[in-house]
Coordinates of C-alpha atoms in Angstrom, one line a residue:
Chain A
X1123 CA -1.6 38.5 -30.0
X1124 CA -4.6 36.0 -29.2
X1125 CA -3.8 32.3 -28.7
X1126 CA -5.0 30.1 -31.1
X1127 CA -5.3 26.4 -31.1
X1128 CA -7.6 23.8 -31.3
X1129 CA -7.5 20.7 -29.3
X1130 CA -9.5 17.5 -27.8
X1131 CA -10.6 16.2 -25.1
X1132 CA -9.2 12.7 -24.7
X1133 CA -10.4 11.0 -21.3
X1134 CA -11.8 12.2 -17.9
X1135 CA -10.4 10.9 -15.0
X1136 CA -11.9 11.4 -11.3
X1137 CA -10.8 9.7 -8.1
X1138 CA -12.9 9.3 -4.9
X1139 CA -10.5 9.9 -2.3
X1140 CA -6.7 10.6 -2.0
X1141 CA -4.2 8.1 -3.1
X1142 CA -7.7 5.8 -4.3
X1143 CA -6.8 4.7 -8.4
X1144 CA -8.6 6.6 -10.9
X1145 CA -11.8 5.8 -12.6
X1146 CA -12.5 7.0 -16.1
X1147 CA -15.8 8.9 -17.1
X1148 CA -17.4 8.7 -20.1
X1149 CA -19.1 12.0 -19.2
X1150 CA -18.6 14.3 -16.2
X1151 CA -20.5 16.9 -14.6
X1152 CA -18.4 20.2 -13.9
X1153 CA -19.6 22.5 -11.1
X1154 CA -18.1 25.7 -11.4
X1155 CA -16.2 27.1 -8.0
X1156 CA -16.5 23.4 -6.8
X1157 CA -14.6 21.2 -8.7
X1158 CA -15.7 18.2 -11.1
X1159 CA -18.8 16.1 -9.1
X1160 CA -17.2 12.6 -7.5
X1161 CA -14.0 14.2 -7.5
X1162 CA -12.6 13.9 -3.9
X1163 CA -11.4 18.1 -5.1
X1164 CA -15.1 18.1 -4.9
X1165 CA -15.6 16.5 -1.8
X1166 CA -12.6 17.7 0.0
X1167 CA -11.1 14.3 0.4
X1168 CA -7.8 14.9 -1.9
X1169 CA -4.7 15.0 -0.7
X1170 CA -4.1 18.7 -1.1
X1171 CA -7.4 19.4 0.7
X1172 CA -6.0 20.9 3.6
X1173 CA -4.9 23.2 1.9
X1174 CA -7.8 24.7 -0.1
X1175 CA -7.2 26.2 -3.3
X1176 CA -9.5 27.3 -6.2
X1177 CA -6.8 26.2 -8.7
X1178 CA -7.6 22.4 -8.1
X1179 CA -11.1 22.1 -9.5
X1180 CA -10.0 20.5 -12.1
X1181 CA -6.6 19.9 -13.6
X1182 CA -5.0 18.8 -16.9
X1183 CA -2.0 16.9 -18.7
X1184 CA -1.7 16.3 -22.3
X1185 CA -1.1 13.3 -24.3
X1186 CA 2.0 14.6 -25.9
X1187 CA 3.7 14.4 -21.9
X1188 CA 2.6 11.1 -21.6
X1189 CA 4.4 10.6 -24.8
X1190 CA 7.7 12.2 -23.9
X1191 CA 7.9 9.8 -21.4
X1192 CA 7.8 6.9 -22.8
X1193 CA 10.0 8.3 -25.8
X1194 CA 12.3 10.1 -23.2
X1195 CA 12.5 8.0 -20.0
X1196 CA 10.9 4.9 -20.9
X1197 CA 8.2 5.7 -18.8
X1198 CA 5.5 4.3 -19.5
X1199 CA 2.7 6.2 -17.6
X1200 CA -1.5 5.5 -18.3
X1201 CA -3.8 8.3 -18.6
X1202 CA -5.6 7.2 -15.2
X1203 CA -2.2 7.1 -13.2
X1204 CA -1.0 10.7 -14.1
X1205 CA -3.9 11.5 -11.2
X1206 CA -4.5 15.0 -13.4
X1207 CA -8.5 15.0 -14.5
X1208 CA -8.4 15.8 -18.0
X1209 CA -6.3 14.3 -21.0
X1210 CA -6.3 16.6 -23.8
X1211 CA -4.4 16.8 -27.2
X1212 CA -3.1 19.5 -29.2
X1213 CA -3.5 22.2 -26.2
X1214 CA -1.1 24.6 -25.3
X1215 CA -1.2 24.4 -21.3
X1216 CA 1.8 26.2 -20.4
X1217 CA 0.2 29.1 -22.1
X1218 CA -3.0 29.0 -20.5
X1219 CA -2.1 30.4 -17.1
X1220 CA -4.0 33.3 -16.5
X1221 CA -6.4 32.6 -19.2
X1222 CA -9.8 31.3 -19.8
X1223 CA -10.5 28.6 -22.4
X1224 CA -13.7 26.7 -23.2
X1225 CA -13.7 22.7 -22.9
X1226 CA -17.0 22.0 -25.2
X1227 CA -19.7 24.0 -23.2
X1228 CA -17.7 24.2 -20.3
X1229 CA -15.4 27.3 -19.6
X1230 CA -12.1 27.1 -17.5
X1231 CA -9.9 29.5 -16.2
X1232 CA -6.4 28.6 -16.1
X1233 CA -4.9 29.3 -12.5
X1234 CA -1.5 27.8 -12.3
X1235 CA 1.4 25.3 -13.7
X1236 CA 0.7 22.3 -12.0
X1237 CA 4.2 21.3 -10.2
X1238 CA 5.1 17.1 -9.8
X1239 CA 5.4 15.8 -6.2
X1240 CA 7.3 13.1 -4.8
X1241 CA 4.1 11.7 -3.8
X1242 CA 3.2 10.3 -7.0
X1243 CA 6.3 9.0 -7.5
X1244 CA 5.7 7.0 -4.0
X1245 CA 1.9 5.9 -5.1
X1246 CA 3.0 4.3 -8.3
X1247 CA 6.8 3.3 -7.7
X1248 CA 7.8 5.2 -10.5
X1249 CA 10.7 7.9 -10.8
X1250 CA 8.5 11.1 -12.5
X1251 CA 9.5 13.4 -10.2
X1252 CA 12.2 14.9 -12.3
X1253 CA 10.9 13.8 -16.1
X1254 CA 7.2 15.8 -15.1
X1255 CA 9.2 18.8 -14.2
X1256 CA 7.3 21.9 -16.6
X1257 CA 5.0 19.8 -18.1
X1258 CA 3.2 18.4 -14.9
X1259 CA 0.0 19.7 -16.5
X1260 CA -2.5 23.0 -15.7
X1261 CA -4.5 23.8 -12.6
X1262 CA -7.9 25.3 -13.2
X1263 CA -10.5 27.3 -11.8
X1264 CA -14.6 26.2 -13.3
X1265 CA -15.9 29.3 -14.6
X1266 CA -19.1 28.2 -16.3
X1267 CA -20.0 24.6 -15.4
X1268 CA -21.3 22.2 -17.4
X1269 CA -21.0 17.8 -18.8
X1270 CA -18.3 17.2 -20.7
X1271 CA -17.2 14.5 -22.8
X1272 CA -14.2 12.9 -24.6
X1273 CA -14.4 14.3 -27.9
X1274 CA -15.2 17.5 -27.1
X1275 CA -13.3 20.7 -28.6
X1276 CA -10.6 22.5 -26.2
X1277 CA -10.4 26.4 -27.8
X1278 CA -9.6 29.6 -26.9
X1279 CA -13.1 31.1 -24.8
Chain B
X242 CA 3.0 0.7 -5.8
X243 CA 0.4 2.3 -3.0
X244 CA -2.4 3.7 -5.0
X245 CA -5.5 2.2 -2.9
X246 CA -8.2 0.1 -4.6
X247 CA -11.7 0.1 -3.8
X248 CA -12.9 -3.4 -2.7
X249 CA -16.4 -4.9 -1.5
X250 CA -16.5 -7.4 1.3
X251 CA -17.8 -10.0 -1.0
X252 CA -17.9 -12.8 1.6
X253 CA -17.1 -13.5 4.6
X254 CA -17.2 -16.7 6.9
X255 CA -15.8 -17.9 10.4
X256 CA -12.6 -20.0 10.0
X257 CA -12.4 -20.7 13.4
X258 CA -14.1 -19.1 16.7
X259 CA -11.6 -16.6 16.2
X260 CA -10.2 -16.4 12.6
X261 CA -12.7 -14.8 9.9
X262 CA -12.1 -15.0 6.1
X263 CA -13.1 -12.6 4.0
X264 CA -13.4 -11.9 0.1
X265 CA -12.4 -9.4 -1.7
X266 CA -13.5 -8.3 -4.7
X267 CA -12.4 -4.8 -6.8
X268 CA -16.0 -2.3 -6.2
X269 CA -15.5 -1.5 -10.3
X270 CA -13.3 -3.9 -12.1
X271 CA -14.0 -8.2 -12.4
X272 CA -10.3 -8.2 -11.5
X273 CA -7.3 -7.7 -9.2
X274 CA -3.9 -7.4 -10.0
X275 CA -1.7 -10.2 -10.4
X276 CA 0.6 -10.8 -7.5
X277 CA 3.1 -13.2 -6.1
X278 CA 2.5 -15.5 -3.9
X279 CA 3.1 -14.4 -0.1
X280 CA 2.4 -10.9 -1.6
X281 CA 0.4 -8.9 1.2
X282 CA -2.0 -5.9 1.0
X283 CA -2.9 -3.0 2.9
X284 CA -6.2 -2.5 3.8
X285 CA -7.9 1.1 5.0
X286 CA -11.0 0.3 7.1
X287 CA -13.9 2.7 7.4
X288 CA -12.4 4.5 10.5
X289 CA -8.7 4.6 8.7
X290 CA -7.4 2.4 10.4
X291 CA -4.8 0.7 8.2
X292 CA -3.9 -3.2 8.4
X293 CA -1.7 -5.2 6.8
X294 CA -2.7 -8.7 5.4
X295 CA -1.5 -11.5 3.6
X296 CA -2.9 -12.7 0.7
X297 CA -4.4 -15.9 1.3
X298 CA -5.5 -17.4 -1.7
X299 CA -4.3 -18.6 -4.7
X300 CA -2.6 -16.1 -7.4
X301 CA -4.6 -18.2 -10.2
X302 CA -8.2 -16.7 -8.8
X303 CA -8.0 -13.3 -10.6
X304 CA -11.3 -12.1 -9.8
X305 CA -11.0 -12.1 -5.6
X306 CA -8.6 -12.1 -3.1
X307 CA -9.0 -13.9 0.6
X308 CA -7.1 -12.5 3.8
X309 CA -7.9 -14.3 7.0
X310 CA -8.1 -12.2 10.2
X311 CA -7.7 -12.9 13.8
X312 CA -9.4 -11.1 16.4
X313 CA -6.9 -9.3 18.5
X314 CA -7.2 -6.0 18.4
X315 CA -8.9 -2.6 17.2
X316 CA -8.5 -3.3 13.5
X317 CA -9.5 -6.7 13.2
X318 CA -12.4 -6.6 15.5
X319 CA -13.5 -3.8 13.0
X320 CA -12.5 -6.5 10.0
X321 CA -14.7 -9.2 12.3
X322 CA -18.1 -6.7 12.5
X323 CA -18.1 -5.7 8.9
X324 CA -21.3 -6.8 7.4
X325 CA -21.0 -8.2 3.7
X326 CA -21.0 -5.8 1.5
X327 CA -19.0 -3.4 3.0
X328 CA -16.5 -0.7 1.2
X329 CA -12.8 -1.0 2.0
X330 CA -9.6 0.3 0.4
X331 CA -6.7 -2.0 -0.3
X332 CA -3.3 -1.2 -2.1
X333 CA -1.9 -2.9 -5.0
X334 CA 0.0 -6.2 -3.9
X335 CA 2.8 -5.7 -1.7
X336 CA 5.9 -7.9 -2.0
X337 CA 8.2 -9.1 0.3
X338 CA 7.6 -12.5 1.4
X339 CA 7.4 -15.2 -1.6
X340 CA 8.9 -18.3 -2.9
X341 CA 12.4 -17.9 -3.6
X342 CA 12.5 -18.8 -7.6
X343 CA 14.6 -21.2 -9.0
X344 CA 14.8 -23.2 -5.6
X345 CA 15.3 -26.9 -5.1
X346 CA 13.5 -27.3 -2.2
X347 CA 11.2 -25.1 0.2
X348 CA 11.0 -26.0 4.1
X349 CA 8.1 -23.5 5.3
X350 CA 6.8 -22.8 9.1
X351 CA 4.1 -21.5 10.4
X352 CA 2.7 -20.4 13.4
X353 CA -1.1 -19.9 13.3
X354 CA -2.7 -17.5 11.7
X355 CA 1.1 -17.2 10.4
X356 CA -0.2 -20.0 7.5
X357 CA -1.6 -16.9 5.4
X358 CA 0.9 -16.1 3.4
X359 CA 1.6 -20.0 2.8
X360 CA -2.2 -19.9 1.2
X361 CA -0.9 -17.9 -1.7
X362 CA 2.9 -19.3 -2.3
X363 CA 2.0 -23.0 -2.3
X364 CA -0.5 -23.2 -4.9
X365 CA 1.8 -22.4 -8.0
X366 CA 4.7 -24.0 -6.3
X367 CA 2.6 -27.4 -6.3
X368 CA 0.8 -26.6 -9.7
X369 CA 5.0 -26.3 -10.6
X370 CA 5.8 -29.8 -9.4
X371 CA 8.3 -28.1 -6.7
X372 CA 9.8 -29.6 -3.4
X373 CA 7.5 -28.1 -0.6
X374 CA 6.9 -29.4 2.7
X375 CA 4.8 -26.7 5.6
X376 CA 5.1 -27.7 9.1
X377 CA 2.0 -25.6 10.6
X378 CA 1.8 -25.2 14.5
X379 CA -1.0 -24.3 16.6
X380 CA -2.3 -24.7 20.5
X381 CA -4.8 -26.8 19.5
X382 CA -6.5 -27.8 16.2
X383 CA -9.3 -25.8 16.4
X384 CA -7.5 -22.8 16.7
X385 CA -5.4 -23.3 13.3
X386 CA -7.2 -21.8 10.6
X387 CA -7.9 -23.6 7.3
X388 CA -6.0 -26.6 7.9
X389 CA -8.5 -28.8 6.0
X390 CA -8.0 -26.7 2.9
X391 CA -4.1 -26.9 3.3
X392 CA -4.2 -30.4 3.9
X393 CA -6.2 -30.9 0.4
X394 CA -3.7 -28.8 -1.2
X395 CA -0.9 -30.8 0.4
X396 CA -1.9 -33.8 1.2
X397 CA 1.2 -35.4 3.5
X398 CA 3.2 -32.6 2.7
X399 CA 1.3 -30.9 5.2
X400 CA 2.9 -31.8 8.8
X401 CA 0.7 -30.3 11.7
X402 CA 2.2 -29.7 15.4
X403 CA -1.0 -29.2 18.0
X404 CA 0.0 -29.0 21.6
X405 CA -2.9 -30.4 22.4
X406 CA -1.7 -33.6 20.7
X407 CA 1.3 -33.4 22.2
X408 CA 3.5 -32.6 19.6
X409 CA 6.2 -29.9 19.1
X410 CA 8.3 -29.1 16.4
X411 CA 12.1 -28.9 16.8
X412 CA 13.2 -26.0 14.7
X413 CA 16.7 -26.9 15.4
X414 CA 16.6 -30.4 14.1
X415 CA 14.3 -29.4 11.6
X416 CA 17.1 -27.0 10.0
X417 CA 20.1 -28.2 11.5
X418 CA 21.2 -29.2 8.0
X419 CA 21.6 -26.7 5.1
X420 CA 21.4 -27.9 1.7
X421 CA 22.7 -25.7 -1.4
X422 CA 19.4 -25.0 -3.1
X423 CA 17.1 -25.0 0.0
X424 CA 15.3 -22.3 1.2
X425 CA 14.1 -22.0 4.6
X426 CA 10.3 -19.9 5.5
X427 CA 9.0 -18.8 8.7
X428 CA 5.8 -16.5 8.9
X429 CA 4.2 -16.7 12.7
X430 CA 4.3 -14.8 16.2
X431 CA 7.5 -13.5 17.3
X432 CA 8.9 -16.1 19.7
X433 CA 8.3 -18.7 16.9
X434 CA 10.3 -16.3 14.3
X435 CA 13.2 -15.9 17.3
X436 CA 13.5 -19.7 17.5
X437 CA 13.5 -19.6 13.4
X438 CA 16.4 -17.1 13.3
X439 CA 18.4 -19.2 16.5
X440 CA 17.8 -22.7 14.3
X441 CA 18.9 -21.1 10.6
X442 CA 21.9 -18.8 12.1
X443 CA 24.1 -21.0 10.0
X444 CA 22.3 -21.0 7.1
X445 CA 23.1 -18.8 4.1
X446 CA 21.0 -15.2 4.2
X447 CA 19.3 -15.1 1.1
X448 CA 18.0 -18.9 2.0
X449 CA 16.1 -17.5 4.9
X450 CA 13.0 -15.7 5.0
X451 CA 10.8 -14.0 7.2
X452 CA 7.5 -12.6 7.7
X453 CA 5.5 -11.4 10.6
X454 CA 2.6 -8.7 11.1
X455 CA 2.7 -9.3 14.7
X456 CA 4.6 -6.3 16.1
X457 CA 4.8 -5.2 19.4
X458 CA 1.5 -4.9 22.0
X459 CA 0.4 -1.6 21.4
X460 CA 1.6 -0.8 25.0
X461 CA 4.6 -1.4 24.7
X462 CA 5.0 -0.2 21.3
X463 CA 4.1 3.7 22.5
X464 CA 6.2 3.7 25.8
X465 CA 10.0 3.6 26.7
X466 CA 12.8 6.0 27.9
X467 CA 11.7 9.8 27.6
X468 CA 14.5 11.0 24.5
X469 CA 14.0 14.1 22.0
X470 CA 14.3 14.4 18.0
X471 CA 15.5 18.0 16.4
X472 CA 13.9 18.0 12.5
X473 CA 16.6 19.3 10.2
X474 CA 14.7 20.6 7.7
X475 CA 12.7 23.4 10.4
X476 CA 15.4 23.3 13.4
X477 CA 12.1 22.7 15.3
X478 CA 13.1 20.0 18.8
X479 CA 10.1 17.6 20.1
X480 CA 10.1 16.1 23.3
X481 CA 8.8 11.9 22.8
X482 CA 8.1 11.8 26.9
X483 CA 8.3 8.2 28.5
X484 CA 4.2 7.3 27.9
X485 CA 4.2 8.6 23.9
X486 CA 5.6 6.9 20.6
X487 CA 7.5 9.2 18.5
X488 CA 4.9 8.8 15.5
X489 CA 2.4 10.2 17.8
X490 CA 4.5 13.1 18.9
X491 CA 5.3 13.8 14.9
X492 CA 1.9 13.4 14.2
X493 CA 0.8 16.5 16.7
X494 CA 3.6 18.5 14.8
X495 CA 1.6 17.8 11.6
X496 CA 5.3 16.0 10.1
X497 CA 3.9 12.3 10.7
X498 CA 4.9 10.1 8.1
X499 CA 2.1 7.5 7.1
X500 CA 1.8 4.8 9.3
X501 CA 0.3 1.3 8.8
X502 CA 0.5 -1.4 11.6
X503 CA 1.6 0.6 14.5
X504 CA 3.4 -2.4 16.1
X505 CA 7.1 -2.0 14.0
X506 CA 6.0 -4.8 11.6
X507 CA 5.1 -3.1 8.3
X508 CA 7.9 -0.6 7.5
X509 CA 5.1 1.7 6.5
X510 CA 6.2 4.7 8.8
X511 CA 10.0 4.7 8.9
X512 CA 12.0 7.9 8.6
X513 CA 15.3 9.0 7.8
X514 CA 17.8 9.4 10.6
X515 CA 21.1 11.6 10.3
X516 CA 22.6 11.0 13.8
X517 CA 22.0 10.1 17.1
X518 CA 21.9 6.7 19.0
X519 CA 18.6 4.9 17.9
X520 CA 16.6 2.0 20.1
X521 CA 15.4 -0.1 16.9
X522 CA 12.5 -2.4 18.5
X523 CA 10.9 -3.1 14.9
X524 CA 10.7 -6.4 13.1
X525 CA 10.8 -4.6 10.2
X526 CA 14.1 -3.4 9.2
X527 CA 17.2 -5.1 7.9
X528 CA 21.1 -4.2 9.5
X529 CA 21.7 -1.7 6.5
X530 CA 18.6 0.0 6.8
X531 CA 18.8 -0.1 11.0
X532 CA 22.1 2.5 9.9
X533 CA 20.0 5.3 8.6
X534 CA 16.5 4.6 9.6
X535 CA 14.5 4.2 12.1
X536 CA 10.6 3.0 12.8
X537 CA 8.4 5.7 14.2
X538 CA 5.6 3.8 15.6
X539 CA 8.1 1.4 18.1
X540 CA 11.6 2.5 17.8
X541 CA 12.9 5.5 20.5
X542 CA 16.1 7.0 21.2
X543 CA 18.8 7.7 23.5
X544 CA 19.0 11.6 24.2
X545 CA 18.9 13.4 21.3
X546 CA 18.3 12.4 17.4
X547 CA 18.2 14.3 14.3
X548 CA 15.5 13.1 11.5
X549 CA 15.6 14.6 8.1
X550 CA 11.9 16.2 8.3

């Protein structure tokens, strides 16, 4: 049965080097196989970089997780601090592993879960270890590269 | 709260023939986050070399930050060469050394460049109308930093000790009385903070506090008695021979933790201990801590130890 949703793009996120705070984009250039440009995925400066994998080109967390915390946890966690590139809303990412899905002209592949790590937890002082457990987001490989922009529709490619 | 911020060299001038300030400023945002006074950061330099540094200017200035730096060493010669303009990462604030709130009275001492941290905590405590008094000691006059700036902030709340004026505070007098609501500051090298400690030994815990960057010479700090560790987690045993620190043997097994001053100041690369004797030779860590943890960078052990890696 096909997937069908239709989501957003909320906010892009990219940071320079490991562990360095985010900086949000008002448009970003995708390059597929590489990763998003500025991104230190991009420019092999991240902290997983050592250990290469195409699933980190670009990743994403929706909204609704960011919500959960707060509602949940009282966590209250900014777009910018969940390190993950992409914000979206209304998308299904648990059901997007091993699938490809267009982010307006831009068309992803989804590689993976992404899976919380202790080191955020240490970076911000905050306990999300546990509370980002399964909904830590979506690792993704660039298919067809591409600018994006918040606003743009997230569908089924 | 480590996430690094990027942060220009905005200015930078010679405090004394040693001592350079410099300002920082966030690379993308016209502010830095608040912090508390006596708050420090952590600063990446172009080679990643990280230092710690007070910060040395008043909370109330949003838009920069100052850190004074002495030339002693790798790091801050780096600090001393970097022209204006210059890139650098720095964490959010750190805290750890502050005013303590609702006190009556503050008795701080410094040693040196040890008035940093003093830079940031007095301001709001004299904007607050509080009790503070800051004995500052140095060799000579010229080689305390930013005295004339503390004095305007002071005024004769500022009591100076040059040697080469021939005066030297007595720690012991100073603090041979404790007073229920005083609170008792030392930041400076280590002898100074030994004294501190012998003077206040009667004095309530929590009224004392401590602060120091100044850990061991780096030649001592990587050399001691040959001992081993075993990591629990992959059974793997290292040998930490006589000439080598433990963080630099952990760091050739690719299970380094991070590491900051390098001299058992900063706290930045302790790890967890589950048994064995340990030689603690930081400044960092408290009794409690000293049960189940140890400092990589200076601290060694007798025989064998097991980490948790």
């Amino acid at each position: 049965m096909p997937l069908i949703f239709d989501g957003e793009l909320l906010s892009i996120h990219i940071a320079e080097a490991a562990s360095v705070e985010m900086e949000t984009l008002a448009e970003a250039n995708l390059i597929a196989g590489v990763g998003i440009e500025g991104d230190r995925y991009a420019t092999a400066k991240g902290t997983y970089s050592n250990k290469p994998h195409a699933d980190r080109q670009v990743t994403l967390i929706d909204e609704e997780t960011l919500t959960a915390l707060k509602r949940d946890h009282g966590i209250d966690l900014s777009p910018e601090e969940t390190r993950r590139n992409l914000v979206v809303r209304d998308v299904p990412l648990n059901n997007l592993v091993g699938r490809e899905f267009r982010v307006g002209s831009v068309r992803l592949y989804g590689g993976r879960l992404n899976v919380p790590c202790k080191y955020l937890d240490d970076l911000l002082g905050k306990p999300l270890f546990g509370p980002l457990t399964n909904r830590s987001g979506l690792n993704c490989r660039i298919i067809e590269g591409g600018t994006i922009r918040p606003g743009d529709r997230i569908v089924p490619a | 709260m480590r996430v690094l911020m990027p942060v220009t060299v905005a200015d930078a001038r010679m405090a004394t023939p040693r001592v350079r300030v410099l300002t920082l400023r966030h690379a993308r945002r016209d502010r830095l986050p608040p912090f508390q006074g006596g708050a420090h950061t952590l600063l990446t330099l172009p080679d990643g070399t990280k230092r710690a540094y007070s910060i040395a200017s008043d909370p109330a200035r949003e838009e920069a930050w100052d850190i004074a730096v002495l030339r002693e060493g790798h790091g801050s010669s780096i600090l001393h060469e970097l022209p204006v303009g210059s890139r650098l990462y720095a964490t959010h604030p750190q805290a750890g050394f502050g005013a303590a709130a609702g006190a009556a009275r503050h008795v701080m001492v410094a040693g040196g460049i040890g008035l940093t941290p003093f830079l940031s905590m007095l301001p709001p405590l004299i904007r607050a109308g509080a009790d503070a008094t800051l004995h500052l000691c140095a060799r000579e006059e010229g080689s305390a930093p930013l005295v004339a700036e503390t004095r305007v902030l002071l005024g004769e709340r500022l009591v100076t000790w040059f040697g080469d004026a021939r005066r030297r505070l007595d720690l012991a007098a100073l603090l041979a009385g404790h007073e229920p609501g005083t609170h008792a500051y030392c930041c400076g090298p280590q002898r100074m903070l030994e004294a501190f400690r012998a003077a206040t030994a009667h004095w309530p815990d929590e009224a004392i506090h401590t602060e120091t960057f100044l850990g061991l010479a780096p030649e001592r700090a990587t050399s001691g008695e040959a001992f081993s560790v075993r990591l629990a987690r992959s059974g793997v045993t290292l040998d930490v021979p006589a000439n080598r620190s433990l963080l630099d043997v952990l760091r050739e097994a690719g299970v380094a933790p991070e590491a900051s001053c390098e001299g058992g100041a900063c706290g930045t690369c302790t790890v967890p201990v589950l048994a064995g004797r340990v030689v603690h030779r930081d400044l960092c860590l408290s009794g409690p801590k000293r049960a189940r943890m140890m400092t990589t960078c200076v601290s060694r052990g007798e025989g064998e130890l097991i980490l948790d890696l």
